[in-house]
Amino acid sequence: MTTLTQRSKTVSVRKLSLSERLYLPAILKGMLITLGHVFKRKPTIKYPEEQREFAPVYRGQHVLKRDEAGAERCTACGLCAVACPAEAITMDSAERKKGEEHLYREEKYASIYEINMLRCIFCGLCEEACPKEAIFLTDRIVPSSFTRGEEIFGKDKLVETPDQPIDVSKRQEAGLAAFKKNKQHYHNRTFRDARPGVAAH
Amino acid sequence: MEMLTYKILLCVIVFALSLGIAAYMTWGERKIAAILQDRVGPNRAGPLGLLQPLADGIKMFMKEEMIPGQSNKWLFILGPSFFMLTACMTGVVIPWGSGITVGDTVYPMQITDINIGLLYLLGVVSIGVYGIMIGGWASNNKYSLLGALRASSQMISYEVAMGLSLIALVMTTGTLNLGEIAAQQDAGWANVVYQPLGFLIFLVCAFAETNRAPFDLPECESELVGGYHTEYSSMKLGFFLFAEYINMFISSAVMATLYFGGYNFPFQHALGLEGNWLAVVQTAVLFLKISAFIFLFMWVRWTLPRFRYDQLMNLGWKVLLPLSLANIFITGIVMWLTGKLG
Ligand code: SF4
Ligand code: SF4
């Protein structure tokens, strides 16, 4: 008979020999095995003091970036929500009023932007879809909470504070950034690209 | 009068020591379990987790005290108290050292030097099972009852083999007095040399008597919830668990005393130490031996799976009992041949 793997073993139901029935040799053998583990390296990472080293592309809690002038980059286009396989993102948009130019980069902005961290699978597709370089996944771990409601992160938790920008340079791959700047692609064009005369604020 | 105060003091010391050591055995147990399983173990409460027993104790006291409505309240309380009491009672006959001489009075390091110390030990150990029985029965819960039944039948079965293995020891030593047994081993070899089989039987029985793995069937969390202490909570549960550790400590002390020379150690008189200093070192050595046995208890627990109930009974009645009888027989023959028999 041909076997699927080479790992099959023939099992015998022979009577145990005297030394096996005595248990003691087997017990000693077992105890030597456990004793061997005394000298093994412990894989434990003592968390608050030690931290696991993260991969540079680790995908953790999201951040909504601001631009160099401190205005929110997100324009509430909804592409991230469409791309999200877990349907974790919801948003509402609003029009930028006069005098709010320092707050929002584009003429339309997200008045509500929520990610349900319990639904999110941290795939990073939102980041990939975003034409505005607005959303990034960072190496921060989403904190645990006692209620489900607390796990729906609004803009208060997602948007970075202007004085404490969150470094995402590790995730801004040069090639990708160049691709996103390529105005040849329709989805990379912004309102301003269509009307080059309009000056940036 | 002076002797009486000294004895009372010694009582208090031994009691406090048993409690303290039992508390730190819980820490040791967790640490050893962790190390054998490639983990780190308790390391948050205090340095190396040394305050963990304290934290556990506080937790036990803070827990809600539950007495099931259907249970017999007084028996329910009596169970753990009894178990704890008998666990603490066994320490009084063990010689912790050879004795301290102040002036011309010798202060023995043994609370009572009764001439039937061994018998007393066996007696107290066998009433210890009542604590479990009463606790399990009073809980009025089928799991508790099953656990209690198992515990009692297990303890009774293994007591027989234990007693018989001790008979062979008594034959060679010629006394039931623990102090004397310990002192005898100063001159000659440790008793384990004369009674290797007896020691092995005693060791296995000690595991069974203290309800430790691989004989922890009374608890058997995988099938009986918690066995006899299923219904217990708070410090009453703590008593059950704690008494188990005290039992383990005392068994280790008994094994060290009976078979491994007690407080004696090889070449102790070659050290050239003064009487009192020697006594101190001897006590330290005894505790070292006890620690080694405690480690053995834990090491075995984290190595072996639990026996099946029929295997346990088979081992007790069909293997250990005939073996211990054979041991008595062989001991007798050897003693007769060597002319030690009067
Ligand atoms: S990381 Fe993936 S799942 Fe999470 S919000 Fe972005 S697209 Fe959705
Ligand atoms: S894709 Fe980017 S710009 Fe569009 S809504 Fe999402 S985060 Fe905002």
XYZ file of C-alpha atoms and ligand atoms in Angstrom:
559
model
C 0.000 0.000 0.000
C 1.328 3.407 -0.828
C 1.190 5.945 1.898
C 0.551 9.623 1.528
C 3.383 10.600 3.785
C 6.454 8.932 5.197
C 5.394 9.720 8.683
C 3.020 6.837 9.312
C 4.122 4.451 12.029
C 3.163 0.876 12.651
C 1.481 0.498 15.995
C 1.883 -2.621 18.042
C -0.270 -3.733 20.933
C 2.250 -6.085 22.454
C 2.292 -6.680 26.186
C 4.467 -4.255 28.125
C 7.799 -5.619 29.201
C 8.676 -5.802 32.882
C 10.745 -2.658 32.863
C 7.913 -0.808 31.188
C 5.392 -2.132 33.661
C 7.575 -0.915 36.499
C 6.848 2.675 35.383
C 10.001 3.830 37.073
C 12.349 3.920 34.041
C 9.728 5.826 32.092
C 9.183 8.194 34.998
C 12.900 8.833 35.261
C 13.070 9.476 31.553
C 10.215 11.942 31.787
C 11.801 13.688 34.708
C 15.043 14.064 32.807
C 13.124 15.670 29.974
C 11.531 18.211 32.279
C 14.880 18.796 33.954
C 16.330 19.562 30.547
C 13.841 22.375 30.226
C 15.288 24.093 33.270
C 18.284 25.044 31.166
C 16.352 26.121 28.092
C 16.112 29.744 27.126
C 12.811 31.298 28.144
C 10.996 32.826 25.199
C 8.965 35.124 27.442
C 9.062 38.852 26.715
C 8.478 40.708 29.989
C 6.145 43.157 28.406
C 6.155 46.569 30.034
C 9.927 46.472 30.526
C 10.810 44.639 27.359
C 9.070 45.145 24.081
C 8.902 42.885 21.142
C 10.781 44.272 18.216
C 8.326 45.356 15.545
C 8.835 44.886 11.846
C 9.207 48.233 10.078
C 5.973 47.566 8.242
C 4.032 46.544 11.355
C 0.371 47.461 10.983
C -1.167 48.775 14.176
C -3.448 51.613 15.164
C -4.229 54.075 12.373
C -3.305 57.706 12.245
C -4.888 60.451 10.178
C -2.026 62.656 9.081
C -1.840 66.390 8.852
C 0.219 68.115 6.196
C 3.267 70.266 6.781
C 1.077 73.257 7.601
C -0.899 71.255 10.133
C -4.086 70.881 8.074
C -5.884 67.557 7.939
C -5.073 65.748 4.735
C -8.207 63.620 4.529
C -10.746 64.844 2.045
C -13.486 62.369 2.896
C -13.369 60.765 -0.492
C -14.432 57.466 1.004
C -11.946 55.386 -0.942
C -10.600 53.871 2.247
C -14.085 52.875 3.326
C -14.686 51.277 -0.049
C -11.379 49.466 0.081
C -11.871 48.203 3.585
C -12.706 44.501 3.488
C -13.969 44.561 7.021
C -16.197 47.587 6.519
C -14.684 49.155 9.549
C -14.593 52.749 8.344
C -17.459 55.188 8.321
C -17.320 58.888 7.681
C -19.322 61.965 6.996
C -18.123 64.892 4.958
C -18.496 68.624 5.245
C -17.502 71.577 3.156
C -14.611 73.719 4.258
C -15.765 77.170 5.284
C -13.853 80.339 4.699
C -11.136 80.798 7.275
C -10.811 77.082 7.891
C -8.018 76.655 5.380
C -5.476 76.137 8.096
C -7.570 73.257 9.424
C -8.376 71.292 6.311
C -6.187 70.887 3.301
C -8.933 70.195 0.787
C -12.240 71.919 0.233
C -14.102 68.931 1.512
C -13.160 67.265 4.720
C -14.320 64.484 6.993
C -16.502 65.893 9.728
C -16.829 62.442 11.219
C -14.304 59.732 10.649
C -14.618 56.533 12.622
C -12.807 53.238 12.530
C -14.223 50.346 14.433
C -11.106 48.730 15.832
C -13.015 45.572 16.653
C -13.879 45.074 12.993
C -10.583 46.181 11.566
C -8.270 43.381 10.525
C -5.288 45.697 10.100
C -4.816 44.740 6.498
C -3.641 48.181 5.499
C -5.830 48.433 2.407
C -7.221 51.766 3.583
C -3.723 53.134 3.579
C -3.072 51.753 0.125
C -6.310 53.222 -1.236
C -5.855 56.695 0.150
C -4.922 59.178 -2.594
C -4.168 61.909 -0.090
C -1.554 60.157 2.026
C -3.953 60.812 4.841
C -4.322 57.497 6.604
C -1.467 55.306 7.781
C -1.183 52.313 9.986
C 1.423 52.784 12.706
C 3.356 50.570 15.063
C 1.143 51.555 17.978
C -0.941 48.815 19.578
C -4.638 49.526 19.918
C -5.276 49.776 23.649
C -7.818 47.414 25.148
C -11.008 48.712 26.673
C -13.889 47.599 28.831
C -16.683 48.427 26.389
C -17.196 47.927 22.721
C -18.078 51.594 22.243
C -14.641 52.668 23.306
C -13.179 50.640 20.499
C -14.804 52.835 17.852
C -12.103 55.401 17.320
C -13.246 58.811 16.186
C -11.232 61.694 14.892
C -10.192 62.603 18.409
C -8.133 59.452 18.605
C -7.193 59.054 14.974
C -6.011 62.495 13.890
C -2.511 63.275 15.032
C -2.000 66.301 17.224
C -0.112 69.027 15.357
C 2.653 69.312 17.901
C 3.171 65.547 18.156
C 3.302 64.290 14.606
C 3.438 60.548 14.255
C 6.300 59.287 12.207
C 5.137 57.137 9.319
C 8.248 57.509 7.195
C 8.902 53.802 7.630
C 5.687 53.096 5.757
C 6.118 55.696 3.028
C 7.970 53.629 0.563
C 9.717 55.802 -2.006
C 8.230 53.954 -4.958
C 4.721 54.114 -3.605
C 4.983 57.788 -2.754
C 6.227 58.500 -6.277
C 3.350 56.498 -7.707
C 0.849 58.420 -5.671
C 2.289 61.678 -6.957
C 1.932 60.567 -10.552
C -0.855 62.753 -11.851
C -1.128 60.595 -14.934
C -3.379 58.394 -12.921
C -6.825 59.740 -12.536
C -7.232 58.799 -8.934
C -4.120 60.702 -7.999
C -5.444 63.934 -9.348
C -6.885 66.388 -6.911
C -9.238 69.235 -7.337
C -6.268 71.549 -7.558
C -4.610 69.546 -10.299
C -7.654 70.057 -12.497
C -7.432 73.811 -12.040
C -3.712 74.598 -11.798
C -4.452 78.294 -11.428
C -5.857 77.917 -7.944
C -3.063 78.572 -5.520
C -2.436 76.487 -2.466
C -3.432 78.217 0.709
C 9.329 25.432 84.068
C 12.084 26.759 81.889
C 11.755 23.682 79.721
C 8.025 24.293 79.360
C 8.501 27.831 78.065
C 11.154 26.537 75.742
C 8.803 23.856 74.412
C 6.023 26.352 73.899
C 8.443 28.612 72.078
C 9.575 25.705 69.916
C 5.936 24.862 69.179
C 5.313 28.382 68.008
C 8.477 28.388 65.919
C 7.673 25.089 64.234
C 4.098 26.190 63.594
C 5.174 29.528 62.144
C 7.872 27.831 60.131
C 5.477 25.294 58.651
C 3.096 28.068 57.672
C 5.852 30.243 56.272
C 7.450 27.434 54.353
C 4.099 26.254 53.028
C 3.388 29.799 51.837
C 6.680 29.969 50.034
C 6.168 26.492 48.653
C 3.220 27.860 46.707
C 5.596 30.403 45.253
C 8.181 27.706 44.629
C 5.613 25.472 43.025
C 4.631 28.148 40.552
C 8.190 29.129 39.880
C 9.281 25.532 39.308
C 6.260 24.812 37.159
C 7.119 27.840 35.099
C 10.763 26.941 34.744
C 9.999 23.374 33.743
C 7.628 24.707 31.122
C 10.019 27.326 29.733
C 8.121 30.154 31.357
C 9.168 32.822 33.831
C 6.562 32.421 36.552
C 5.408 35.003 39.095
C 7.659 38.043 38.828
C 5.408 41.022 39.416
C 4.780 41.123 43.177
C 8.104 42.067 44.668
C 11.518 41.033 43.401
C 11.277 37.621 41.683
C 7.618 37.583 42.662
C 8.567 36.911 46.259
C 5.549 38.760 47.612
C 3.227 36.595 45.571
C 2.208 34.327 48.493
C 1.230 37.431 50.435
C -0.844 38.687 47.544
C -2.462 35.269 47.212
C -3.248 35.204 50.903
C -4.848 38.638 50.778
C -6.823 37.578 47.744
C -8.049 34.474 49.555
C -9.233 36.542 52.503
C -10.974 39.095 50.312
C -12.931 36.510 48.352
C -16.591 36.061 49.046
C -17.335 33.403 51.611
C -19.862 30.951 50.227
C -21.551 28.194 52.164
C -23.955 26.266 49.948
C -27.533 26.338 51.225
C -27.935 22.592 51.014
C -24.806 21.828 52.947
C -24.333 20.978 56.559
C -22.895 24.229 57.767
C -20.910 23.045 60.761
C -19.410 20.054 59.028
C -18.648 22.284 56.075
C -16.532 24.490 58.315
C -15.126 21.543 60.258
C -13.691 19.884 57.119
C -10.940 22.347 56.230
C -10.251 23.155 59.873
C -9.697 19.500 60.597
C -7.475 19.047 57.582
C -5.382 22.024 58.592
C -5.213 20.908 62.205
C -3.927 17.444 61.424
C -1.436 18.887 58.955
C -0.006 21.125 61.680
C -0.022 18.364 64.290
C 2.455 16.131 62.525
C 5.384 18.480 62.954
C 5.717 17.917 66.710
C 7.580 14.587 66.645
C 10.142 15.459 64.020
C 13.641 16.060 65.357
C 14.707 19.308 63.705
C 18.218 19.137 65.055
C 20.341 17.431 67.664
C 19.865 19.881 70.500
C 21.353 23.077 71.837
C 23.310 23.026 75.081
C 23.055 26.098 77.289
C 24.806 25.772 80.655
C 24.199 22.181 81.523
C 20.695 21.769 80.143
C 20.265 20.357 76.671
C 17.431 21.895 74.718
C 16.284 19.274 72.225
C 15.122 20.499 68.843
C 12.091 18.265 68.973
C 8.822 19.259 70.539
C 7.937 15.882 72.006
C 10.282 12.946 72.029
C 7.602 10.289 72.441
C 8.769 6.726 72.073
C 6.050 5.878 69.556
C 6.707 8.875 67.305
C 6.366 6.843 64.144
C 3.033 5.443 65.251
C 1.835 8.901 66.182
C 2.748 10.140 62.709
C 0.836 7.361 60.995
C -2.124 7.919 63.276
C -2.317 11.660 62.671
C -1.841 11.226 58.944
C -4.689 8.750 58.793
C -7.102 11.030 60.612
C -6.161 13.737 58.136
C -8.356 11.992 55.615
C -11.397 12.827 57.762
C -10.928 16.477 56.903
C -11.364 15.690 53.234
C -14.170 13.229 53.885
C -16.140 15.620 56.061
C -15.539 18.522 53.702
C -16.594 16.575 50.636
C -19.602 15.034 52.287
C -20.844 18.234 53.902
C -20.725 20.079 50.576
C -23.718 18.053 49.387
C -22.406 18.038 45.856
C -21.836 14.951 43.791
C -18.436 16.064 42.589
C -17.287 16.815 46.096
C -18.603 13.496 47.304
C -16.874 11.593 44.524
C -13.647 13.455 45.202
C -13.925 12.745 48.900
C -14.621 9.069 48.267
C -11.637 8.817 46.024
C -9.465 10.636 48.500
C -10.418 8.407 51.366
C -10.091 5.162 49.460
C -6.777 6.297 48.022
C -5.374 7.367 51.353
C -6.509 4.217 53.102
C -5.055 1.982 50.393
C -1.711 3.659 50.409
C -1.524 3.868 54.164
C -1.358 0.095 54.298
C 1.684 -0.083 52.068
C 3.206 2.888 53.864
C 2.796 1.288 57.245
C 4.252 -1.991 56.020
C 7.252 -0.277 54.479
C 7.835 1.392 57.825
C 7.678 -1.952 59.615
C 10.764 -3.054 57.722
C 12.448 0.151 58.838
C 11.449 -0.437 62.419
C 12.914 -3.934 62.151
C 16.319 -2.582 61.194
C 16.340 0.358 63.570
C 14.646 -1.425 66.425
C 12.743 1.645 67.573
C 9.644 3.709 66.891
C 11.229 6.787 68.337
C 11.976 9.331 65.638
C 14.658 11.075 67.647
C 16.441 7.796 68.144
C 16.105 6.821 64.492
C 17.724 10.106 63.513
C 20.471 9.738 66.098
C 21.235 6.177 64.990
C 22.059 7.369 61.529
C 24.861 9.491 62.914
C 27.056 6.491 63.578
C 26.116 4.220 60.686
C 24.846 4.706 57.205
C 21.616 6.473 56.358
C 18.665 4.095 56.481
C 18.087 4.318 52.762
C 21.157 2.123 52.295
C 19.521 -0.688 54.268
C 16.009 -0.055 53.004
C 16.146 1.087 49.373
C 12.947 -0.711 48.433
C 11.262 0.436 51.604
C 12.172 4.002 50.801
C 10.811 3.716 47.285
C 7.513 2.368 48.569
C 7.376 5.057 51.215
C 8.092 7.722 48.625
C 5.300 6.582 46.335
C 2.929 6.344 49.262
C 3.933 9.808 50.426
C 2.918 11.169 47.045
C -0.417 9.417 47.347
C -0.945 10.499 50.951
C -0.366 14.146 50.152
C -2.653 13.965 47.128
C 0.070 15.143 44.827
C 0.368 14.359 41.146
C 0.416 11.703 39.773
C -1.994 10.716 42.552
C -4.073 13.879 42.696
C -7.253 12.048 41.858
C -9.275 13.560 44.705
C -8.984 16.958 43.040
C -8.944 15.811 39.470
C -9.933 19.138 37.992
C -10.434 17.651 34.551
C -13.377 15.519 35.561
C -14.524 16.432 39.063
C -14.363 20.247 38.846
C -12.321 20.581 42.032
C -12.975 17.270 43.744
C -13.636 17.554 47.449
C -13.150 21.328 47.507
C -15.480 22.139 44.624
C -17.902 24.040 46.858
C -15.267 25.789 48.901
C -14.303 29.382 48.499
C -12.298 32.045 50.230
C -10.004 31.039 53.064
C -11.671 27.675 53.590
C -10.444 26.697 50.165
C -7.169 28.314 51.126
C -6.971 26.016 54.148
C -7.386 22.937 51.994
C -4.741 24.037 49.549
C -2.451 25.293 52.253
C -2.711 22.149 54.334
C -1.654 20.169 51.298
C 1.564 22.137 51.197
C 2.125 21.684 54.917
C 1.575 17.952 54.451
C 4.123 17.981 51.694
C 6.613 19.804 53.894
C 6.087 17.381 56.768
C 6.334 14.340 54.482
C 9.601 15.662 53.151
C 10.833 16.137 56.694
C 9.741 12.614 57.621
C 11.442 11.110 54.589
C 14.632 13.011 55.302
C 14.543 11.930 58.926
C 13.654 8.298 58.408
C 15.695 7.438 55.377
C 18.236 10.150 54.693
C 19.922 10.585 58.001
C 17.738 13.334 59.421
C 19.878 16.217 60.565
C 23.076 14.153 60.218
C 25.370 14.539 57.288
C 28.529 12.687 56.250
C 31.778 13.646 57.962
C 29.953 16.008 60.319
C 32.352 15.238 63.149
C 35.368 15.817 60.943
C 34.428 19.477 60.622
C 35.711 20.179 64.102
C 32.701 22.282 65.028
C 31.615 23.042 68.568
C 28.475 21.309 69.828
C 26.046 24.189 69.363
C 27.441 25.306 66.061
C 27.268 21.757 64.797
C 23.608 21.641 65.828
C 22.893 24.776 63.840
C 24.640 23.417 60.765
C 22.782 20.137 61.193
C 19.449 21.893 61.229
C 20.421 23.772 58.096
C 21.375 20.481 56.442
C 18.043 18.965 57.420
C 16.241 21.848 55.791
C 18.387 21.413 52.717
C 17.310 17.789 52.514
C 13.704 18.788 53.027
C 13.967 21.333 50.223
C 15.389 18.668 47.943
C 12.401 16.449 48.641
C 9.988 19.313 48.128
C 11.629 19.978 44.805
C 11.202 16.308 43.951
C 7.486 16.552 44.772
C 7.091 19.498 42.431
C 9.332 18.097 39.753
C 7.248 14.923 39.609
C 4.031 16.909 39.592
C 5.040 18.869 36.531
C 6.300 15.794 34.732
C 3.744 13.064 35.154
C 0.131 12.879 34.107
C -2.466 11.650 36.551
C -3.117 7.968 37.105
C -6.440 6.473 36.205
C -8.437 5.389 39.208
C -8.164 1.655 38.534
C -4.441 2.015 37.873
C -4.111 3.760 41.198
C -5.894 0.978 43.032
C -3.962 -1.698 41.154
C -0.692 -0.038 42.021
C -1.633 0.310 45.646
C -2.995 -3.152 46.325
C -1.369 -5.373 43.732
C 2.095 -3.859 43.489
C 3.017 -1.803 46.513
C 1.397 -4.015 49.118
C 3.081 -7.288 47.973
C 6.321 -5.402 47.500
C 6.261 -4.047 51.007
C 5.445 -7.506 52.363
C 8.355 -8.924 50.362
C 10.506 -6.144 51.741
C 9.681 -7.148 55.289
C 10.444 -10.748 54.457
C 13.769 -9.968 52.800
C 14.745 -7.662 55.618
C 13.987 -10.412 58.073
C 16.038 -12.973 56.191
C 19.000 -10.662 55.806
C 18.890 -9.761 59.460
C 18.741 -13.440 60.381
C 21.659 -14.298 58.136
C 23.808 -11.476 59.448
C 22.944 -12.475 62.957
C 21.284 -9.186 63.838
C 18.160 -10.961 64.917
C 18.176 -11.485 68.671
S -6.645 48.273 7.962
Fe -7.965 47.112 6.566
S -9.647 46.500 7.852
Fe -8.589 48.085 8.985
S -9.681 49.940 8.444
Fe -7.970 49.733 7.006
S -8.839 48.681 5.245
Fe -10.271 48.388 6.937
S -9.044 57.504 1.390
Fe -7.779 58.965 2.487
S -8.604 60.942 1.911
Fe -10.105 59.409 1.305
S -11.489 59.346 3.036
Fe -9.975 57.755 3.382
S -8.421 58.755 4.579
Fe -9.637 60.363 3.759
